[in-house]
Amino acid sequence: MSTFLLPRNIEFGENALEILKGLEGERAVLVTGGSSMKRFGFLDQAVDYLQEAGIESKIIDGVEPNPSVKTVIKGKEEMLDFKPDWIIAIGGGSALDAAKIMWAFYEHPELEFEDIIKVASMPKLRNKAKFIAIPSTSGTASEITAFSVITDTENKIKYPIVSPEIVPDIAIVDPKIPATMPPHITANTGMDVLAHAVEAFVSTAASDYSDALALKAIEMVFEYLPKAVSNGDDMVAREKMHNASTMAGMAFSNASLGIVHSLAHKIGGELHVTHGLANAILLPYVIEFNYEAAKEKFEVVEKTLGVDSLADAVRNLNKTLDIVPSFKAIDWLDYTEEDFENIVDRMSKNAHQDPCTLTNPQEPTVEDMKKIYVDSF
Ligand code: NDP
Ligand code: MN
């Protein structure tokens, strides 16, 4: 017996943002990242649409990539002041993830961060506000998922928080918004989509429902990501990638993920490698590690794509997208050879404990995790 969980509404297609004009309520908080949504006019557009709906809005900006506990607490204070009945997150996965947890703290100000990182500890939300997610990257699918990833910057650990309560009420999947991403962000976040789809497809918790969405998303990434990266104005490619992202999200929010994500979460926390880039580098190694354990599934993907080896097809795709083949090749990576052993030891142990490890088709040991890190460096 299983549940397949989805947000109530997915508003998609060009200009889907306009549905904000018809929203009913009094006050909305808009949560966003650094500057991109302001710079490209989407934030002002959202404020205008809300005004048309008679809704007063307040902006909480400055959510950083890999959002911190501190940012989330600051957002909570502002929400307690303003008392919104809608929380609208507009931006990349970082802004969406941070807004989800600000929301949880706004609904339950007595909670501490330690309380909600425990499994099944999220109390009921929606007593004060409902939640709209508007993704500006075609990547994390936070607009659809029961996940949020918050970083404890002091201890350099990324915490995946999982609860059906934080699945947004409405997802607005408007391809005009991610169309402003520069090529490298399009490439990295697009490889996050591929990692979601592949990991969900071979997950031990996969179902007929998640399989259909995951397999279609894999096909769409191989066809449209190179086009979206080489020509950012290709609106067909942008729309296909945006939909593929949300579809992969529907798959993995239900089927969960695997050790690409366990390993990527820890290297993101320790060495600040962006999430999509870490996934892109790790994915071919993990496919090889998992191949025998999920052979039939991988063969379905290979047949669908018309390739002999999925791992090699991913390596070629990375090359086409100008993504480096190893962590060492990232020129700004900050670590010394003396630290390397310690860092890898720590990351391997932590990655082994990550919730995504539970549904990986091949059960890994800490040593296996370590070997994948060493190989992919
Ligand atoms: P981020 O939200 O971190 O954004 C990365 C960069 O892209 C920022 O500098 C941002 O700028 C810029 N940017 C975003 N959208 C646009 C745009 N349309 N045009 C131009 N620039 C843009 O990236 P991701 O979406 O990859 O999110 C990564 C985070 O999500 C990580 O913390 C990861 O762990 C988490 N994650 C969450 C999942 C979930 O299910 N909730 C699943 C997988 C990952 P600016 O700040 O100025 O807007
Ligand atoms: Mn991801």
PDB file of C-alpha atoms in Angstrom, residues 82-198:
ATOM      1  CA  PHE A  82       3.784  40.948   8.683  1.00  0.00           C
ATOM      2  CA  LYS A  83       1.315  38.052   9.262  1.00  0.00           C
ATOM      3  CA  PRO A  84       0.885  36.864   5.644  1.00  0.00           C
ATOM      4  CA  ASP A  85      -1.867  34.470   4.565  1.00  0.00           C
ATOM      5  CA  TRP A  86       0.161  33.497   1.481  1.00  0.00           C
ATOM      6  CA  ILE A  87       3.846  32.671   1.322  1.00  0.00           C
ATOM      7  CA  ILE A  88       5.153  32.899  -2.228  1.00  0.00           C
ATOM      8  CA  ALA A  89       8.669  31.678  -2.948  1.00  0.00           C
ATOM      9  CA  ILE A  90      10.149  32.844  -6.256  1.00  0.00           C
ATOM     10  CA  GLY A  91      13.677  31.878  -7.224  1.00  0.00           C
ATOM     11  CA  GLY A  92      16.037  28.922  -7.358  1.00  0.00           C
ATOM     12  CA  GLY A  93      15.835  25.865  -5.136  1.00  0.00           C
ATOM     13  CA  SER A  94      17.631  27.757  -2.384  1.00  0.00           C
ATOM     14  CA  ALA A  95      14.906  30.427  -2.105  1.00  0.00           C
ATOM     15  CA  LEU A  96      12.123  27.834  -2.302  1.00  0.00           C
ATOM     16  CA  ASP A  97      13.723  25.561   0.310  1.00  0.00           C
ATOM     17  CA  ALA A  98      14.391  28.443   2.708  1.00  0.00           C
ATOM     18  CA  ALA A  99      10.816  29.740   2.340  1.00  0.00           C
ATOM     19  CA  LYS A 100       9.389  26.305   3.187  1.00  0.00           C
ATOM     20  CA  ILE A 101      11.170  26.235   6.546  1.00  0.00           C
ATOM     21  CA  MET A 102      10.477  29.941   7.275  1.00  0.00           C
ATOM     22  CA  TRP A 103       6.830  28.935   6.778  1.00  0.00           C
ATOM     23  CA  ALA A 104       7.116  26.032   9.221  1.00  0.00           C
ATOM     24  CA  PHE A 105       8.633  28.348  11.871  1.00  0.00           C
ATOM     25  CA  TYR A 106       6.048  31.054  11.153  1.00  0.00           C
ATOM     26  CA  GLU A 107       3.267  28.542  11.769  1.00  0.00           C
ATOM     27  CA  HIS A 108       5.004  27.168  14.882  1.00  0.00           C
ATOM     28  CA  PRO A 109       7.311  29.841  16.350  1.00  0.00           C
ATOM     29  CA  GLU A 110       8.107  27.611  19.339  1.00  0.00           C
ATOM     30  CA  LEU A 111       9.981  25.125  17.133  1.00  0.00           C
ATOM     31  CA  GLU A 112      13.784  24.892  17.064  1.00  0.00           C
ATOM     32  CA  PHE A 113      15.776  23.746  14.029  1.00  0.00           C
ATOM     33  CA  GLU A 114      16.792  20.612  15.966  1.00  0.00           C
ATOM     34  CA  ASP A 115      13.090  19.712  16.314  1.00  0.00           C
ATOM     35  CA  ILE A 116      12.272  19.574  12.609  1.00  0.00           C
ATOM     36  CA  ILE A 117      15.305  17.732  11.278  1.00  0.00           C
ATOM     37  CA  LYS A 118      14.117  14.601  13.053  1.00  0.00           C
ATOM     38  CA  VAL A 119      12.156  12.221  10.844  1.00  0.00           C
ATOM     39  CA  ALA A 120       8.359  12.707  10.918  1.00  0.00           C
ATOM     40  CA  SER A 121       8.623  15.663  13.292  1.00  0.00           C
ATOM     41  CA  MET A 122       6.932  18.342  11.166  1.00  0.00           C
ATOM     42  CA  PRO A 123       3.665  19.532  12.738  1.00  0.00           C
ATOM     43  CA  LYS A 124       0.593  20.462  10.656  1.00  0.00           C
ATOM     44  CA  LEU A 125       1.029  23.650   8.605  1.00  0.00           C
ATOM     45  CA  ARG A 126      -1.582  25.860   6.854  1.00  0.00           C
ATOM     46  CA  ASN A 127      -3.151  27.271  10.018  1.00  0.00           C
ATOM     47  CA  LYS A 128      -1.803  30.722   9.129  1.00  0.00           C
ATOM     48  CA  ALA A 129      -0.792  30.619   5.452  1.00  0.00           C
ATOM     49  CA  LYS A 130      -0.690  28.588   2.266  1.00  0.00           C
ATOM     50  CA  PHE A 131       2.353  28.209   0.067  1.00  0.00           C
ATOM     51  CA  ILE A 132       3.070  28.954  -3.604  1.00  0.00           C
ATOM     52  CA  ALA A 133       6.371  27.970  -5.223  1.00  0.00           C
ATOM     53  CA  ILE A 134       7.641  29.611  -8.418  1.00  0.00           C
ATOM     54  CA  PRO A 135      10.921  28.018  -9.575  1.00  0.00           C
ATOM     55  CA  SER A 136      13.417  30.149 -11.526  1.00  0.00           C
ATOM     56  CA  THR A 137      15.782  27.255 -12.219  1.00  0.00           C
ATOM     57  CA  SER A 138      14.854  24.042 -14.013  1.00  0.00           C
ATOM     58  CA  GLY A 139      16.527  21.888 -11.444  1.00  0.00           C
ATOM     59  CA  THR A 140      15.664  21.137  -7.851  1.00  0.00           C
ATOM     60  CA  ALA A 141      11.876  20.746  -8.302  1.00  0.00           C
ATOM     61  CA  SER A 142      11.403  22.122  -4.819  1.00  0.00           C
ATOM     62  CA  GLU A 143       8.075  23.473  -6.175  1.00  0.00           C
ATOM     63  CA  ILE A 144       6.728  19.935  -6.105  1.00  0.00           C
ATOM     64  CA  THR A 145       8.676  18.105  -3.437  1.00  0.00           C
ATOM     65  CA  ALA A 146       8.311  17.216   0.204  1.00  0.00           C
ATOM     66  CA  PHE A 147      11.976  18.221   0.689  1.00  0.00           C
ATOM     67  CA  SER A 148      13.958  21.211   1.833  1.00  0.00           C
ATOM     68  CA  VAL A 149      17.728  21.320   2.223  1.00  0.00           C
ATOM     69  CA  ILE A 150      19.047  23.722   4.876  1.00  0.00           C
ATOM     70  CA  THR A 151      22.719  24.138   5.765  1.00  0.00           C
ATOM     71  CA  ASP A 152      24.123  24.351   9.269  1.00  0.00           C
ATOM     72  CA  THR A 153      26.996  26.632   8.234  1.00  0.00           C
ATOM     73  CA  GLU A 154      28.879  26.240  11.546  1.00  0.00           C
ATOM     74  CA  ASN A 155      29.089  22.474  11.306  1.00  0.00           C
ATOM     75  CA  LYS A 156      29.209  22.477   7.483  1.00  0.00           C
ATOM     76  CA  ILE A 157      26.342  20.000   7.244  1.00  0.00           C
ATOM     77  CA  LYS A 158      23.389  20.112   4.832  1.00  0.00           C
ATOM     78  CA  TYR A 159      20.191  18.779   6.385  1.00  0.00           C
ATOM     79  CA  PRO A 160      17.540  17.348   4.082  1.00  0.00           C
ATOM     80  CA  ILE A 161      14.181  17.970   5.795  1.00  0.00           C
ATOM     81  CA  VAL A 162      11.400  15.694   4.574  1.00  0.00           C
ATOM     82  CA  SER A 163       7.670  16.053   5.223  1.00  0.00           C
ATOM     83  CA  PRO A 164       4.484  15.838   3.165  1.00  0.00           C
ATOM     84  CA  GLU A 165       3.417  19.028   4.984  1.00  0.00           C
ATOM     85  CA  ILE A 166       5.939  21.124   2.986  1.00  0.00           C
ATOM     86  CA  VAL A 167       4.670  20.066  -0.437  1.00  0.00           C
ATOM     87  CA  PRO A 168       3.529  23.443  -1.865  1.00  0.00           C
ATOM     88  CA  ASP A 169      -0.170  24.126  -2.412  1.00  0.00           C
ATOM     89  CA  ILE A 170       0.433  25.617  -5.856  1.00  0.00           C
ATOM     90  CA  ALA A 171       3.417  25.286  -8.201  1.00  0.00           C
ATOM     91  CA  ILE A 172       3.759  27.920 -10.952  1.00  0.00           C
ATOM     92  CA  VAL A 173       5.949  26.460 -13.691  1.00  0.00           C
ATOM     93  CA  ASP A 174       6.405  29.387 -16.095  1.00  0.00           C
ATOM     94  CA  PRO A 175       9.280  28.829 -18.592  1.00  0.00           C
ATOM     95  CA  LYS A 176       9.848  32.561 -19.099  1.00  0.00           C
ATOM     96  CA  ILE A 177      11.388  32.720 -15.620  1.00  0.00           C
ATOM     97  CA  PRO A 178      14.222  30.157 -16.018  1.00  0.00           C
ATOM     98  CA  ALA A 179      14.864  31.477 -19.549  1.00  0.00           C
ATOM     99  CA  THR A 180      17.088  34.171 -18.019  1.00  0.00           C
ATOM    100  CA  MET A 181      19.543  31.633 -16.559  1.00  0.00           C
ATOM    101  CA  PRO A 182      23.075  31.917 -17.994  1.00  0.00           C
ATOM    102  CA  PRO A 183      24.435  28.760 -19.734  1.00  0.00           C
ATOM    103  CA  HIS A 184      26.441  27.365 -16.791  1.00  0.00           C
ATOM    104  CA  ILE A 185      23.492  27.591 -14.356  1.00  0.00           C
ATOM    105  CA  THR A 186      21.198  26.067 -17.010  1.00  0.00           C
ATOM    106  CA  ALA A 187      23.681  23.209 -17.434  1.00  0.00           C
ATOM    107  CA  ASN A 188      24.274  22.519 -13.736  1.00  0.00           C
ATOM    108  CA  THR A 189      20.634  22.720 -12.672  1.00  0.00           C
ATOM    109  CA  GLY A 190      19.622  20.651 -15.727  1.00  0.00           C
ATOM    110  CA  MET A 191      21.974  17.874 -14.635  1.00  0.00           C
ATOM    111  CA  ASP A 192      20.253  17.968 -11.242  1.00  0.00           C
ATOM    112  CA  VAL A 193      17.043  17.100 -13.119  1.00  0.00           C
ATOM    113  CA  LEU A 194      18.769  14.152 -14.778  1.00  0.00           C
ATOM    114  CA  ALA A 195      20.129  12.935 -11.427  1.00  0.00           C
ATOM    115  CA  HIS A 196      16.616  13.133  -9.908  1.00  0.00           C
ATOM    116  CA  ALA A 197      15.063  11.209 -12.774  1.00  0.00           C
ATOM    117  CA  VAL A 198      17.730   8.477 -12.912  1.00  0.00           C
TER     118      VAL A 198
END
